[in-house]
Backbone as ProteinMPNN parsed JSONL, in Angstrom:
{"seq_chain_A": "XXXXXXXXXXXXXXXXXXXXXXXXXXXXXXXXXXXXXXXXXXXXXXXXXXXXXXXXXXXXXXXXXXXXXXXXXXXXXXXXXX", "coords_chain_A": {"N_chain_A": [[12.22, -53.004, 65.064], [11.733, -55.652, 62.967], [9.229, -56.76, 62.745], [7.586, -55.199, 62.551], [8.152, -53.733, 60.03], [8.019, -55.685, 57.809], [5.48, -56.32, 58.198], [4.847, -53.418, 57.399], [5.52, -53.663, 54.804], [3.454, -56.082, 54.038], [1.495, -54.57, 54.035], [1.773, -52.369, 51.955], [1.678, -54.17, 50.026], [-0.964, -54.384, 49.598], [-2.781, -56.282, 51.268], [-4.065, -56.853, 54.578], [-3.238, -56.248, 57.748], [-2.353, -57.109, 61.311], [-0.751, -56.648, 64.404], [0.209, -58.818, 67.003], [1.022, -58.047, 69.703], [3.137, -58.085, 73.103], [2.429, -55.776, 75.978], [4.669, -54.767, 76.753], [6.02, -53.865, 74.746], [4.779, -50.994, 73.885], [5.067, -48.123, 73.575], [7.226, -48.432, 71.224], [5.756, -49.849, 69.852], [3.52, -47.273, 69.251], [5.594, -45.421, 68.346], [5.883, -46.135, 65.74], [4.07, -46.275, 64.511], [1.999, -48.449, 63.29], [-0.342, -50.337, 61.003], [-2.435, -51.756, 62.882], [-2.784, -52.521, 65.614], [-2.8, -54.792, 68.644], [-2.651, -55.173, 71.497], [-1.31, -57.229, 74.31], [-1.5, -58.322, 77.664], [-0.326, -60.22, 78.508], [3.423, -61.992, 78.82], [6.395, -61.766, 77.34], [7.051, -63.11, 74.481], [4.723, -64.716, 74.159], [2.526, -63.746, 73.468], [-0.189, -64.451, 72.682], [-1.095, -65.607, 74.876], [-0.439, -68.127, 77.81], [0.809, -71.574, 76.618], [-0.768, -74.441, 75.639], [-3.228, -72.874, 76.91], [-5.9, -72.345, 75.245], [-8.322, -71.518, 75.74], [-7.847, -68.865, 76.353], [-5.852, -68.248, 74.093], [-7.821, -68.441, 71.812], [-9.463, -65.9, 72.289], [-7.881, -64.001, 72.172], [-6.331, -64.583, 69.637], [-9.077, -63.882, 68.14], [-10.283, -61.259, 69.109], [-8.112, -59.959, 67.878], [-8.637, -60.465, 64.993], [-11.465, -59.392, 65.163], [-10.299, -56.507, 65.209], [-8.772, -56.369, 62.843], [-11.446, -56.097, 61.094], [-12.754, -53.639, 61.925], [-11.036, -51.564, 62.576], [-10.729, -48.477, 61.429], [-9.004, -46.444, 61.019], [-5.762, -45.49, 60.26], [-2.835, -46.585, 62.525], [-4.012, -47.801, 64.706], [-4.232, -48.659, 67.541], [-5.179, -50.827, 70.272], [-5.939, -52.649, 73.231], [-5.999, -55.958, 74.315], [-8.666, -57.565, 75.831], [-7.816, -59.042, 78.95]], "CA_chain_A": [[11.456, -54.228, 65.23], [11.401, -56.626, 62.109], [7.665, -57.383, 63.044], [6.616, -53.882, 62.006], [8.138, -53.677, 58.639], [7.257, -56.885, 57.215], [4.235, -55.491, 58.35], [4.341, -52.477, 56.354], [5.33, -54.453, 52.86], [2.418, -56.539, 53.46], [0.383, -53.396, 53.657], [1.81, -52.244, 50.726], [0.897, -54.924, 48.659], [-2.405, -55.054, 49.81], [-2.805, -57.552, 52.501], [-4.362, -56.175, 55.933], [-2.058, -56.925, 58.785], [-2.877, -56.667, 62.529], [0.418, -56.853, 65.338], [-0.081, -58.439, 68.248], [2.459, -58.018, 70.665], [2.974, -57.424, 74.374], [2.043, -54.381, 76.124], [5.804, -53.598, 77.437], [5.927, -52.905, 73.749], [3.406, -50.273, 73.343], [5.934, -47.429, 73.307], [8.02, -48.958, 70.327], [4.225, -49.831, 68.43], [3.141, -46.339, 68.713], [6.122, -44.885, 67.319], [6.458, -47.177, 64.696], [2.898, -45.789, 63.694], [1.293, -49.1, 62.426], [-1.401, -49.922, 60.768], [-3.725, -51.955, 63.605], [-2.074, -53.953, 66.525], [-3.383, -55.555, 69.8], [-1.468, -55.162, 72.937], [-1.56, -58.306, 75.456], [-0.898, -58.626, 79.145], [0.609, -61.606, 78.494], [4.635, -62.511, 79.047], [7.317, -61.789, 75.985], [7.441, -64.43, 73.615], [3.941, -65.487, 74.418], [1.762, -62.832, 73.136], [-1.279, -64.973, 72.392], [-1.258, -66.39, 76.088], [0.257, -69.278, 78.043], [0.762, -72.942, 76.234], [-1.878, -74.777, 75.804], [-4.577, -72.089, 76.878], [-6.506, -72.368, 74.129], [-9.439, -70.704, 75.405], [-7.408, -67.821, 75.998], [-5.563, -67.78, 73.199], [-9.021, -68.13, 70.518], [-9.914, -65.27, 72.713], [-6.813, -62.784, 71.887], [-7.049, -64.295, 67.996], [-10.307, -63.366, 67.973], [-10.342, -59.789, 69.352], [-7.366, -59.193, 66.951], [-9.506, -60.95, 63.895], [-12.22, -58.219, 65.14], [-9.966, -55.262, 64.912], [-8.625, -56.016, 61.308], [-12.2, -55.981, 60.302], [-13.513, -52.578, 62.422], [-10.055, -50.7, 62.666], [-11.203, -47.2, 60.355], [-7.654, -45.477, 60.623], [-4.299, -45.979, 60.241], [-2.682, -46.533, 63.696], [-5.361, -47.886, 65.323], [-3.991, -49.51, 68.874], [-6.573, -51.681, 71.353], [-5.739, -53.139, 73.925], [-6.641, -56.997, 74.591], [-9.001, -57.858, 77.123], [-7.815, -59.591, 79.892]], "C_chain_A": [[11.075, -54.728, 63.844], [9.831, -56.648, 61.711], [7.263, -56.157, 61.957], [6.559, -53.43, 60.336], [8.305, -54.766, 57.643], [5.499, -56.249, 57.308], [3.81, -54.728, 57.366], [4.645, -53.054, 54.86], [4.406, -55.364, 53.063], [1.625, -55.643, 53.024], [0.602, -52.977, 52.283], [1.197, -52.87, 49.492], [-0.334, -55.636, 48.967], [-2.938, -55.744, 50.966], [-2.751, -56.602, 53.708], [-3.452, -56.76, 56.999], [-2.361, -56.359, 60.407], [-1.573, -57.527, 63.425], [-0.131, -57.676, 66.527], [1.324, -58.563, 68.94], [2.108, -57.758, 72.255], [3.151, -56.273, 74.603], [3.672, -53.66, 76.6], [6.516, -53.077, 76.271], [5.402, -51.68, 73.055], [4.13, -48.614, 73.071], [6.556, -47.381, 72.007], [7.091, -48.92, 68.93], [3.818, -48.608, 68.324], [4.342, -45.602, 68.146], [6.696, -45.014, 66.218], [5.394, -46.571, 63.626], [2.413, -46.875, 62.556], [0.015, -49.24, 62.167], [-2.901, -50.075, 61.873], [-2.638, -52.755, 64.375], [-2.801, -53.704, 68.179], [-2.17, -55.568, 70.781], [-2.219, -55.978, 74.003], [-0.765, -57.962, 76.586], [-0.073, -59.332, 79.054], [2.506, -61.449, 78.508], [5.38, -62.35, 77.144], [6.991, -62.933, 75.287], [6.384, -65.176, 74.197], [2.566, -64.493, 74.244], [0.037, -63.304, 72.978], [-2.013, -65.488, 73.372], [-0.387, -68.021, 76.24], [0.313, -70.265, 77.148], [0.014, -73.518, 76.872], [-3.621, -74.003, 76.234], [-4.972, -71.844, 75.885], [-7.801, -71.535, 74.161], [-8.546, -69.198, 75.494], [-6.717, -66.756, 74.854], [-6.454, -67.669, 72.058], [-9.341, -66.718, 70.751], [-9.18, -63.904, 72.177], [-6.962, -63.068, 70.183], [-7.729, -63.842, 67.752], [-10.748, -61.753, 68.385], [-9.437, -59.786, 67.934], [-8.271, -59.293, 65.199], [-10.591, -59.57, 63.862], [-11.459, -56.909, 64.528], [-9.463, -55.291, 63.486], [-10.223, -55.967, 60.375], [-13.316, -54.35, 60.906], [-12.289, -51.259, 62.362], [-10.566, -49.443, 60.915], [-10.25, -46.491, 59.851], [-6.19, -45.951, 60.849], [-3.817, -45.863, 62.142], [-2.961, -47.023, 64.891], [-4.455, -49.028, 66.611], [-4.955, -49.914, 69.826], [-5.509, -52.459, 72.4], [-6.626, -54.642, 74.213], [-7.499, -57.351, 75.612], [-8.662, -58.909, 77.457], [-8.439, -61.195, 80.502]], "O_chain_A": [[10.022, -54.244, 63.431], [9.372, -56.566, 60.572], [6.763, -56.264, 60.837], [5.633, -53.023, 59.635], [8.83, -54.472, 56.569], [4.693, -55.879, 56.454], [2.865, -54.949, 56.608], [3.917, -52.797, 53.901], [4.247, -55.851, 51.944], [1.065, -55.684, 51.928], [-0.277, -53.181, 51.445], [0.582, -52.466, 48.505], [-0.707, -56.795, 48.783], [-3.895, -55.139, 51.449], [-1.846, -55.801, 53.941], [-3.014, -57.901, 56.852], [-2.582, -55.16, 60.58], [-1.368, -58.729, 63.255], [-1.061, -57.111, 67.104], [2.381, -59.107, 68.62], [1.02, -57.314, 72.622], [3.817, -55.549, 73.863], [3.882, -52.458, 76.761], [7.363, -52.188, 76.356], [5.574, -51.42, 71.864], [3.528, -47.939, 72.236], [6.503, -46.266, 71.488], [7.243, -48.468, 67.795], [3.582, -48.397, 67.135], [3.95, -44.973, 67.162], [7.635, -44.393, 65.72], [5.576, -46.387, 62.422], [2.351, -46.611, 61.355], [-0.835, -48.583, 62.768], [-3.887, -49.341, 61.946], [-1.794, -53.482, 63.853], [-3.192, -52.647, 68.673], [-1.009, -55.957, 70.65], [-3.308, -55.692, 74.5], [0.353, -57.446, 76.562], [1.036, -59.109, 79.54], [2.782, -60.368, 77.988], [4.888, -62.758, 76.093], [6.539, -63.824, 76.006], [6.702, -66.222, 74.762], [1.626, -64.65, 75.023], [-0.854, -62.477, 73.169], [-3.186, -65.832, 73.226], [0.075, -68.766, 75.376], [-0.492, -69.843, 76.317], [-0.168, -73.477, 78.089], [-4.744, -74.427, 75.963], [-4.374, -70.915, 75.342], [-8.33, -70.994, 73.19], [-8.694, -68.439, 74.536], [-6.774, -65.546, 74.639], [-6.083, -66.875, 71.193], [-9.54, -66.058, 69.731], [-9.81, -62.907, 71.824], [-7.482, -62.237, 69.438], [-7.448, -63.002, 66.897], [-11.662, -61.224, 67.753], [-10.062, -59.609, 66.889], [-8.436, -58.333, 64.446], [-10.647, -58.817, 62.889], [-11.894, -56.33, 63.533], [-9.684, -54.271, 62.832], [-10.203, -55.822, 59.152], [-14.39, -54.066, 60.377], [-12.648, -50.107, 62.124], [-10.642, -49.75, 59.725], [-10.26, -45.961, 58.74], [-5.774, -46.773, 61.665], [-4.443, -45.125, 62.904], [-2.357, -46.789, 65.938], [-4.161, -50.179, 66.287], [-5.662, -48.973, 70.185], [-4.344, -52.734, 72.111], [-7.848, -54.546, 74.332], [-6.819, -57.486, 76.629], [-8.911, -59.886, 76.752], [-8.26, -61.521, 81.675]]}, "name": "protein", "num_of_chains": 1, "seq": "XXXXXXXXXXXXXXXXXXXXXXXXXXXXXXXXXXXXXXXXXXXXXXXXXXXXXXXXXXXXXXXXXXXXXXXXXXXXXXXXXX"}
């Protein structure tokens, strides 16, 4: 998965980085072993929520925004609420 190691050369050079992706990925994200990522309910290729849901999607930004600023350890997987 692309996603993940772009990922890790931001980390490298500094820059915090938080995944989100869907949950029928969550297999793939833990053995990828990144640094912080968010797993949605939501539909492939729509990770943030439907088009146009806007409250939903501030809602999934915003958890993930949380976890790059509370995440303590490498790895760190959450799950989105719902």
């Amino acid at each position: 998965m692309s996603v993940g190691h772009v990922a890790r050369e931001f980390e490298r050079a500094g820059m915090a980085t938080v995944i989100i992706a869907a949950k029928s990925f969550e297999s793939r994200m833990r053995m990828m072993a990144l640094p912080r990522v968010l797993l949605t309910p939501e539909l492939l290729g729509r990770p943030i929520g439907p088009p146009f849901d806007r409250q939903r999607q501030y809602a999934v930004v915003s958890q993930a925004l949380a976890l790059l600023e509370t995440a303590t350890q490498n790895s760190t997987l959450e799950y989105a609420v719902p």
